[in-house]
Short mmCIF file of C-alpha atoms in Angstrom, two decimals:
data_model
loop_
_atom_site.label_atom_id
_atom_site.label_comp_id
_atom_site.label_asym_id
_atom_site.label_seq_id
_atom_site.Cartn_x
_atom_site.Cartn_y
_atom_site.Cartn_z
CA MET A 134 9.14 -29.98 78.69
CA LYS A 135 11.90 -32.56 78.37
CA ILE A 136 12.82 -34.93 81.16
CA ALA A 137 15.98 -33.03 82.20
CA THR A 138 13.95 -29.80 82.44
CA ILE A 139 11.33 -31.58 84.52
CA ARG A 140 13.99 -32.76 86.95
CA ARG A 141 15.48 -29.29 87.36
CA ALA A 142 12.04 -27.82 88.00
CA ARG A 143 11.29 -30.47 90.61
CA GLU A 144 14.65 -29.90 92.33
CA ALA A 145 13.88 -26.17 92.44
CA GLY A 146 10.69 -26.91 94.37
CA ALA A 147 8.14 -26.00 91.69
CA PRO A 148 4.63 -27.26 92.62
CA ARG A 149 3.42 -30.37 90.80
CA SER A 150 0.27 -28.62 89.60
CA THR A 151 2.35 -26.33 87.39
CA LEU A 152 4.78 -28.81 85.84
CA HIS A 153 5.12 -32.38 84.71
CA PRO A 154 6.04 -35.02 87.31
CA ASP A 155 9.58 -36.27 87.59
CA VAL A 156 9.55 -39.32 85.34
CA THR A 157 12.41 -41.08 83.63
CA GLY A 158 10.32 -43.09 81.20
CA LEU A 159 7.99 -45.99 80.71
CA SER A 160 9.36 -48.00 83.63
CA ASP A 161 8.28 -45.31 86.12
CA VAL A 162 4.53 -45.29 85.52
CA PRO A 163 1.89 -47.99 86.10
CA LEU A 164 0.69 -49.68 82.92
CA SER A 165 -2.92 -50.78 82.53
CA VAL A 166 -5.23 -52.37 79.96
CA LEU A 167 -8.30 -50.94 78.23
CA ASP A 168 -10.28 -53.73 76.58
CA LEU A 169 -13.14 -53.21 74.13
CA ALA A 170 -13.56 -56.98 73.58
CA PRO A 171 -12.95 -56.75 69.81
CA VAL A 172 -15.09 -58.94 67.55
CA THR A 173 -13.43 -60.11 64.35
CA GLU A 174 -15.13 -60.55 60.99
CA ASP A 175 -15.11 -64.35 61.32
CA GLY A 176 -15.55 -64.40 65.11
CA SER A 177 -18.40 -64.01 67.57
CA ALA A 178 -19.26 -62.06 70.71
CA ARG A 179 -18.94 -65.29 72.69
CA GLN A 180 -15.36 -65.88 71.56
CA SER A 181 -14.54 -62.21 72.05
CA LEU A 182 -15.66 -62.31 75.68
CA ARG A 183 -13.70 -65.49 76.29
CA ASN A 184 -10.66 -63.71 74.86
CA THR A 185 -11.25 -60.89 77.33
CA LEU A 186 -11.11 -63.26 80.29
CA ASP A 187 -7.97 -64.89 78.90
CA LEU A 188 -6.27 -61.53 78.35
CA ALA A 189 -7.26 -60.38 81.83
CA ARG A 190 -5.65 -63.43 83.41
CA HIS A 191 -2.59 -62.98 81.20
CA THR A 192 -2.04 -59.30 81.99
CA ASP A 193 -2.74 -59.92 85.67
CA ALA A 194 0.15 -62.40 85.68
CA LEU A 195 2.33 -59.95 83.72
CA GLY A 196 1.89 -57.30 86.43
CA PHE A 197 -0.38 -54.75 84.75
CA HIS A 198 -2.07 -52.41 87.22
CA ARG A 199 -5.67 -52.05 86.00
CA TYR A 200 -7.99 -53.79 83.57
CA TRP A 201 -10.84 -51.58 82.38
CA VAL A 202 -13.61 -52.36 79.90
CA ALA A 203 -15.45 -49.76 77.84
CA GLU A 204 -19.15 -49.14 77.27
CA HIS A 205 -20.10 -48.88 73.58
CA TYR A 206 -23.32 -49.79 71.76
CA ASN A 207 -24.40 -50.86 68.29
CA LEU A 208 -20.84 -51.40 67.06
CA PRO A 209 -20.39 -54.85 65.48
CA GLY A 210 -16.69 -54.89 66.34
CA ILE A 211 -17.08 -54.32 70.12
CA ALA A 212 -18.60 -56.73 72.66
CA SER A 213 -17.96 -54.86 75.94
CA THR A 214 -21.50 -53.47 76.13
CA ALA A 215 -22.68 -54.94 79.46
CA THR A 216 -19.84 -53.30 81.35
CA PRO A 217 -20.70 -54.16 85.01
CA VAL A 218 -21.40 -57.79 84.07
CA LEU A 219 -18.06 -58.08 82.31
CA ILE A 220 -16.24 -56.38 85.19
CA ALA A 221 -17.66 -58.98 87.59
CA GLU A 222 -16.45 -61.82 85.38
CA VAL A 223 -12.98 -60.30 84.95
CA ALA A 224 -12.60 -59.66 88.68
CA ALA A 225 -13.63 -63.25 89.45
CA ALA A 226 -11.17 -64.61 86.87
CA THR A 227 -8.17 -62.63 88.17
CA GLU A 228 -6.33 -62.34 91.46
CA ARG A 229 -4.53 -59.01 91.85
CA ILE A 230 -5.23 -56.57 89.02
CA ARG A 231 -7.70 -53.72 89.63
CA VAL A 232 -10.80 -54.00 87.45
CA GLY A 233 -13.08 -51.20 86.35
CA SER A 234 -15.00 -49.24 83.77
CA GLY A 235 -13.38 -47.19 81.07
CA GLY A 236 -16.02 -46.11 81.45
CA VAL A 237 -19.65 -46.15 82.47
CA MET A 238 -21.39 -43.46 80.42
CA LEU A 239 -23.41 -41.90 83.22
CA PRO A 240 -26.08 -40.16 81.08
CA ASN A 241 -27.10 -43.64 79.87
CA HIS A 242 -27.96 -44.83 83.39
CA ALA A 243 -29.83 -43.86 86.52
CA PRO A 244 -27.22 -42.92 89.15
CA LEU A 245 -28.96 -45.17 91.69
CA ILE A 246 -28.42 -48.22 89.48
CA VAL A 247 -24.75 -47.43 88.93
CA ALA A 248 -24.26 -46.99 92.68
CA GLU A 249 -25.92 -50.36 93.35
CA GLN A 250 -23.89 -52.11 90.65
CA PHE A 251 -20.51 -50.77 91.71
CA GLY A 252 -21.29 -51.01 95.41
CA THR A 253 -22.00 -54.68 94.81
CA LEU A 254 -18.79 -55.12 92.80
CA GLU A 255 -16.71 -53.44 95.49
CA ALA A 256 -18.37 -55.55 98.21
CA LEU A 257 -17.54 -58.73 96.29
CA HIS A 258 -14.01 -57.66 95.32
CA PRO A 259 -12.92 -55.15 97.99
CA GLY A 260 -10.07 -52.86 97.03
CA ARG A 261 -9.98 -54.00 93.40
CA ILE A 262 -12.76 -52.03 91.67
CA ASP A 263 -12.51 -48.69 89.82
CA LEU A 264 -15.49 -46.63 88.69
CA GLY A 265 -14.56 -44.65 85.59
CA ILE A 266 -17.32 -42.24 84.58
CA GLY A 267 -17.86 -40.56 81.22
CA ARG A 268 -20.50 -38.27 79.80
CA ALA A 269 -20.51 -39.26 76.10
CA PRO A 270 -23.22 -41.67 74.90
CA GLY A 271 -20.74 -44.24 73.63
CA THR A 272 -22.68 -44.60 70.42
CA ASP A 273 -24.54 -42.75 67.67
CA PRO A 274 -27.51 -40.43 68.44
CA ARG A 275 -30.20 -42.91 67.32
CA THR A 276 -28.79 -45.70 69.47
CA ALA A 277 -28.37 -43.30 72.38
CA MET A 278 -32.10 -42.65 72.28
CA ALA A 279 -32.75 -46.40 72.45
CA VAL A 280 -30.35 -46.75 75.39
CA ARG A 281 -31.67 -43.81 77.38
CA GLY A 282 -35.37 -44.27 76.68
CA THR A 283 -37.65 -41.43 77.71
CA ARG A 284 -35.35 -39.73 80.18
CA GLY A 285 -34.97 -36.01 79.62
CA ALA A 286 -31.99 -33.74 79.09
CA ASP A 287 -28.75 -34.57 80.83
CA ASP A 288 -27.09 -32.56 83.58
CA PHE A 289 -23.84 -34.44 83.99
CA PRO A 290 -22.46 -32.62 87.07
CA GLN A 291 -25.78 -33.11 88.87
CA GLN A 292 -25.88 -36.81 87.91
CA LEU A 293 -22.33 -37.26 89.16
CA ASN A 294 -23.16 -35.58 92.46
CA GLU A 295 -26.22 -37.79 92.85
CA LEU A 296 -24.18 -40.92 92.13
CA THR A 297 -21.42 -40.17 94.64
CA ALA A 298 -23.96 -39.16 97.30
CA TYR A 299 -25.44 -42.67 97.26
CA PHE A 300 -22.13 -44.03 98.58
CA ARG A 301 -22.49 -41.92 101.73
CA PRO A 302 -25.06 -42.88 104.42
CA ASP A 303 -27.91 -40.38 104.81
CA PRO A 304 -30.68 -41.36 107.26
CA GLY A 305 -32.83 -38.50 105.98
CA ARG A 306 -32.75 -39.62 102.35
CA ALA A 307 -35.92 -41.31 101.13
CA VAL A 308 -34.18 -43.41 98.45
CA ASN A 309 -30.93 -45.21 99.16
CA ALA A 310 -28.57 -47.59 97.40
CA VAL A 311 -28.40 -50.54 99.77
CA THR A 312 -25.03 -51.91 98.64
CA ALA A 313 -23.24 -48.57 98.16
CA PRO A 314 -22.48 -47.15 101.65
CA GLY A 315 -19.13 -48.47 102.82
CA ASN A 316 -18.40 -49.91 99.37
CA GLU A 317 -17.33 -46.87 97.34
CA PRO A 318 -14.70 -47.61 94.70
CA PRO A 319 -12.34 -44.88 93.53
CA VAL A 320 -14.15 -42.63 91.06
CA TRP A 321 -12.36 -41.41 87.92
CA LEU A 322 -13.60 -38.90 85.39
CA LEU A 323 -12.97 -39.75 81.75
CA GLY A 324 -12.80 -37.26 78.93
CA SER A 325 -11.54 -36.22 75.53
CA SER A 326 -11.97 -32.44 75.94
CA ASP A 327 -11.52 -29.78 78.59
CA PHE A 328 -15.09 -30.00 79.98
CA SER A 329 -14.54 -33.21 81.95
CA ALA A 330 -10.94 -32.14 82.58
CA THR A 331 -12.04 -28.95 84.32
CA LEU A 332 -14.81 -30.73 86.23
CA ALA A 333 -12.41 -33.44 87.41
CA GLY A 334 -9.99 -30.76 88.59
CA ARG A 335 -12.63 -28.83 90.50
CA LEU A 336 -13.85 -32.01 92.21
CA GLY A 337 -10.32 -33.19 92.99
CA LEU A 338 -10.78 -36.48 91.12
CA PRO A 339 -8.25 -38.47 89.10
CA PHE A 340 -8.63 -37.87 85.37
CA ALA A 341 -8.31 -40.34 82.49
CA PHE A 342 -7.88 -38.73 79.08
CA ALA A 343 -8.57 -40.52 75.78
CA HIS A 344 -5.34 -39.65 73.99
CA HIS A 345 -5.92 -42.56 71.59
CA PHE A 346 -8.73 -40.75 69.79
CA SER A 347 -8.25 -37.11 70.79
CA ALA A 348 -4.49 -36.57 70.69
CA ARG A 349 -4.64 -32.93 69.62
CA ASN A 350 -6.73 -32.11 72.70
CA THR A 351 -4.43 -33.83 75.18
CA GLU A 352 -2.22 -30.96 76.31
CA PRO A 353 -5.03 -28.34 76.51
CA ALA A 354 -7.19 -30.74 78.53
CA LEU A 355 -4.39 -31.66 80.93
CA ARG A 356 -3.58 -27.98 81.39
CA ALA A 357 -7.24 -27.26 82.16
CA TYR A 358 -7.33 -30.14 84.65
CA ARG A 359 -4.20 -29.10 86.49
CA ASP A 360 -5.19 -25.43 86.54
CA ALA A 361 -8.62 -26.23 87.96
CA PHE A 362 -7.45 -28.83 90.45
CA ARG A 363 -8.50 -28.56 94.08
CA PRO A 364 -7.19 -31.13 96.59
CA SER A 365 -9.79 -33.54 97.92
CA SER A 366 -10.07 -36.73 99.95
CA ALA A 367 -9.76 -38.61 96.65
CA CYS A 368 -6.60 -36.86 95.43
CA GLU A 369 -4.19 -34.53 97.18
CA ARG A 370 -2.68 -33.52 93.84
CA PRO A 371 -3.56 -33.92 90.13
CA HIS A 372 -3.41 -37.48 88.85
CA VAL A 373 -3.56 -38.18 85.11
CA MET A 374 -3.90 -41.42 83.21
CA LEU A 375 -3.62 -41.38 79.41
CA GLY A 376 -5.40 -43.90 77.21
CA VAL A 377 -3.13 -44.87 74.31
CA SER A 378 -3.46 -47.29 71.42
CA VAL A 379 -0.37 -49.50 71.14
CA VAL A 380 0.64 -52.34 68.84
CA CYS A 381 4.00 -53.83 69.75
CA ALA A 382 5.65 -56.68 67.85
CA ASP A 383 9.09 -58.13 67.26
CA THR A 384 9.74 -55.77 64.33
CA ASP A 385 8.37 -52.45 63.10
CA GLU A 386 7.17 -54.10 59.91
CA ARG A 387 5.23 -56.80 61.76
CA ALA A 388 3.63 -54.25 64.08
CA ARG A 389 2.45 -52.18 61.12
CA GLU A 390 0.89 -55.29 59.57
CA LEU A 391 -0.92 -56.09 62.81
CA ALA A 392 -2.20 -52.52 63.21
CA LEU A 393 -3.74 -52.30 59.73
CA PRO A 394 -7.10 -54.01 60.50
CA SER A 395 -7.81 -51.68 63.42
CA LEU A 396 -6.94 -48.57 61.39
CA VAL A 397 -9.13 -49.66 58.50
CA GLY A 398 -11.96 -50.46 60.90
CA HIS A 399 -11.65 -47.03 62.51
CA LEU A 400 -11.72 -45.35 59.12
CA SER A 401 -14.88 -47.25 58.23
CA LEU A 402 -16.47 -46.09 61.50
CA ARG A 403 -15.55 -42.48 60.72
CA ARG A 404 -17.36 -42.91 57.42
CA GLY A 405 -20.50 -44.09 59.20
CA ARG A 406 -20.08 -47.79 58.38
CA PRO A 407 -18.99 -49.64 61.54
CA ILE A 408 -17.67 -53.15 60.85
CA PRO A 409 -16.20 -56.06 62.80
CA LEU A 410 -12.41 -56.09 62.97
CA PRO A 411 -11.37 -57.20 59.45
CA SER A 412 -8.76 -59.83 58.69
CA PRO A 413 -5.33 -58.59 57.55
CA LYS A 414 -6.13 -59.74 54.02
CA ALA A 415 -9.45 -57.90 53.96
CA ALA A 416 -7.89 -54.81 55.56
CA SER A 417 -5.19 -54.71 52.92
CA GLY A 418 -7.83 -54.58 50.18
CA MET A 419 -9.86 -51.93 52.03
CA ALA A 420 -6.77 -49.73 52.38
CA ALA A 421 -6.01 -49.74 48.66
CA SER A 422 -7.75 -46.47 47.75
CA ALA A 423 -5.73 -43.26 47.78
CA ALA A 424 -7.80 -41.67 50.55
CA ALA A 425 -7.66 -44.75 52.75
CA LYS A 426 -3.94 -45.18 52.16
CA GLU A 427 -3.24 -41.58 53.16
CA TYR A 428 -5.20 -41.99 56.39
CA VAL A 429 -3.62 -45.34 57.26
CA ASP A 430 -0.07 -44.24 56.48
CA LYS A 431 -0.42 -41.17 58.68
CA ARG A 432 -1.75 -43.21 61.59
CA LEU A 433 0.98 -45.82 61.17
CA ASP A 434 3.65 -43.13 61.27
CA THR A 435 2.26 -41.18 64.23
CA GLY A 436 0.82 -44.04 66.30
CA PHE A 437 2.48 -46.10 69.01
CA ILE A 438 3.14 -48.92 66.59
CA GLY A 439 6.40 -50.81 66.19
CA SER A 440 9.09 -52.87 67.83
CA GLN A 441 9.94 -52.55 71.50
CA ASP A 442 12.55 -49.87 70.80
CA THR A 443 10.16 -47.85 68.63
CA VAL A 444 7.27 -48.07 71.08
CA ARG A 445 9.49 -47.25 74.06
CA ALA A 446 10.86 -44.11 72.38
CA LYS A 447 7.38 -42.86 71.46
CA LEU A 448 5.85 -43.57 74.87
CA ASP A 449 8.80 -42.02 76.70
CA SER A 450 8.35 -38.90 74.58
CA LEU A 451 4.63 -38.80 75.41
CA LEU A 452 5.35 -39.09 79.11
CA ALA A 453 7.94 -36.33 78.95
CA ASP A 454 5.55 -34.04 77.07
CA THR A 455 2.47 -34.66 79.22
CA GLY A 456 3.70 -35.72 82.66
CA ALA A 457 1.11 -38.49 82.81
CA ASP A 458 1.06 -40.51 86.03
CA GLU A 459 -0.26 -43.68 84.39
CA LEU A 460 -0.76 -45.18 80.92
CA MET A 461 -3.72 -47.33 79.90
CA VAL A 462 -3.12 -49.31 76.74
CA THR A 463 -5.66 -50.58 74.25
CA THR A 464 -4.49 -53.02 71.58
CA MET A 465 -6.85 -53.92 68.75
CA VAL A 466 -5.38 -56.61 66.52
CA TYR A 467 -7.03 -59.41 64.58
CA ASP A 468 -5.40 -62.46 66.17
CA HIS A 469 -5.77 -62.92 69.92
CA ALA A 470 -2.29 -64.47 70.18
CA ASP A 471 -0.80 -61.31 68.66
CA ARG A 472 -2.67 -59.20 71.21
CA ARG A 473 -1.29 -61.28 74.07
CA ARG A 474 2.19 -60.96 72.57
CA SER A 475 1.91 -57.18 72.29
CA TYR A 476 1.15 -56.87 76.00
CA GLU A 477 4.00 -59.26 76.82
CA LEU A 478 6.49 -57.09 74.96
CA LEU A 479 5.10 -53.97 76.62
CA ALA A 480 5.41 -55.56 80.06
CA LYS A 481 9.07 -56.31 79.37
CA LEU A 482 9.63 -52.68 78.42
CA ALA A 483 8.14 -51.55 81.70
CA GLY A 484 10.16 -54.03 83.73
#
């Protein structure tokens, strides 16, 4: 549906659950940050985490709405593994921006521990913490076994119910999370398919969809979420946030240069060889083969990569097509200064 059609449908009184919201473009939705704390080929986890704190302060000052960090393991190019620890540091280093998990992979953790961690975070930073929950392992099967230890098969809906129950006082419960009651942050469900979308809808929770690595599933998942949605104390109506990968620079050509290392790194991961974020020079050599060039060229053409005008047009089109209520942007580039600059340009686009 195009924006004019959306407006006419809204004016006719069509319910929100059956159409896209009335948006006019990028300036009408909150913009947020998803940070994986990228580690470069000549960098270190220490420097990467320092960059995270710097970027959090920078985007807080620019007016971004949320700053989430993601849980991944055994990937040499990502340092955001100890998610609650990093959230605490980011919240302490910033003043206004909401800080949360994008997300905590619940099958990796005992629900009691997650409730204690995020109850503590909310108690220390009231009104600024988000708890984004996912069900994927965030890593390969072998590493997932090392993370989860001897715990048995997962039942994600049951784990989620157990987690949220700890935030509510229950005198009859034998085991309680001491810091959780009275300190419940907003809970989001994350997903890249229609399973979490449908579950989020049935529970009346806000839903964050990983458009940046599952674009072809975006519209079916959002349809499933909106169709399944039941109003709750958390959400009176469906609320969607899309995760998107964006590289914005002063020119299209410069943005494409900056995006190359991330695309080459992603291709290497798809081939089972995860690597730190390569330098532009190294990435150029790695993209020389015909197969790599085909993959990279396609991603450069279809991705949210370019000047402000190019990125605005593509993001406005995405908003018109999906009716997303929020956008969460991840930017993986080699030089930290270029990453800061990309978010600056995006903030100007959003006003």
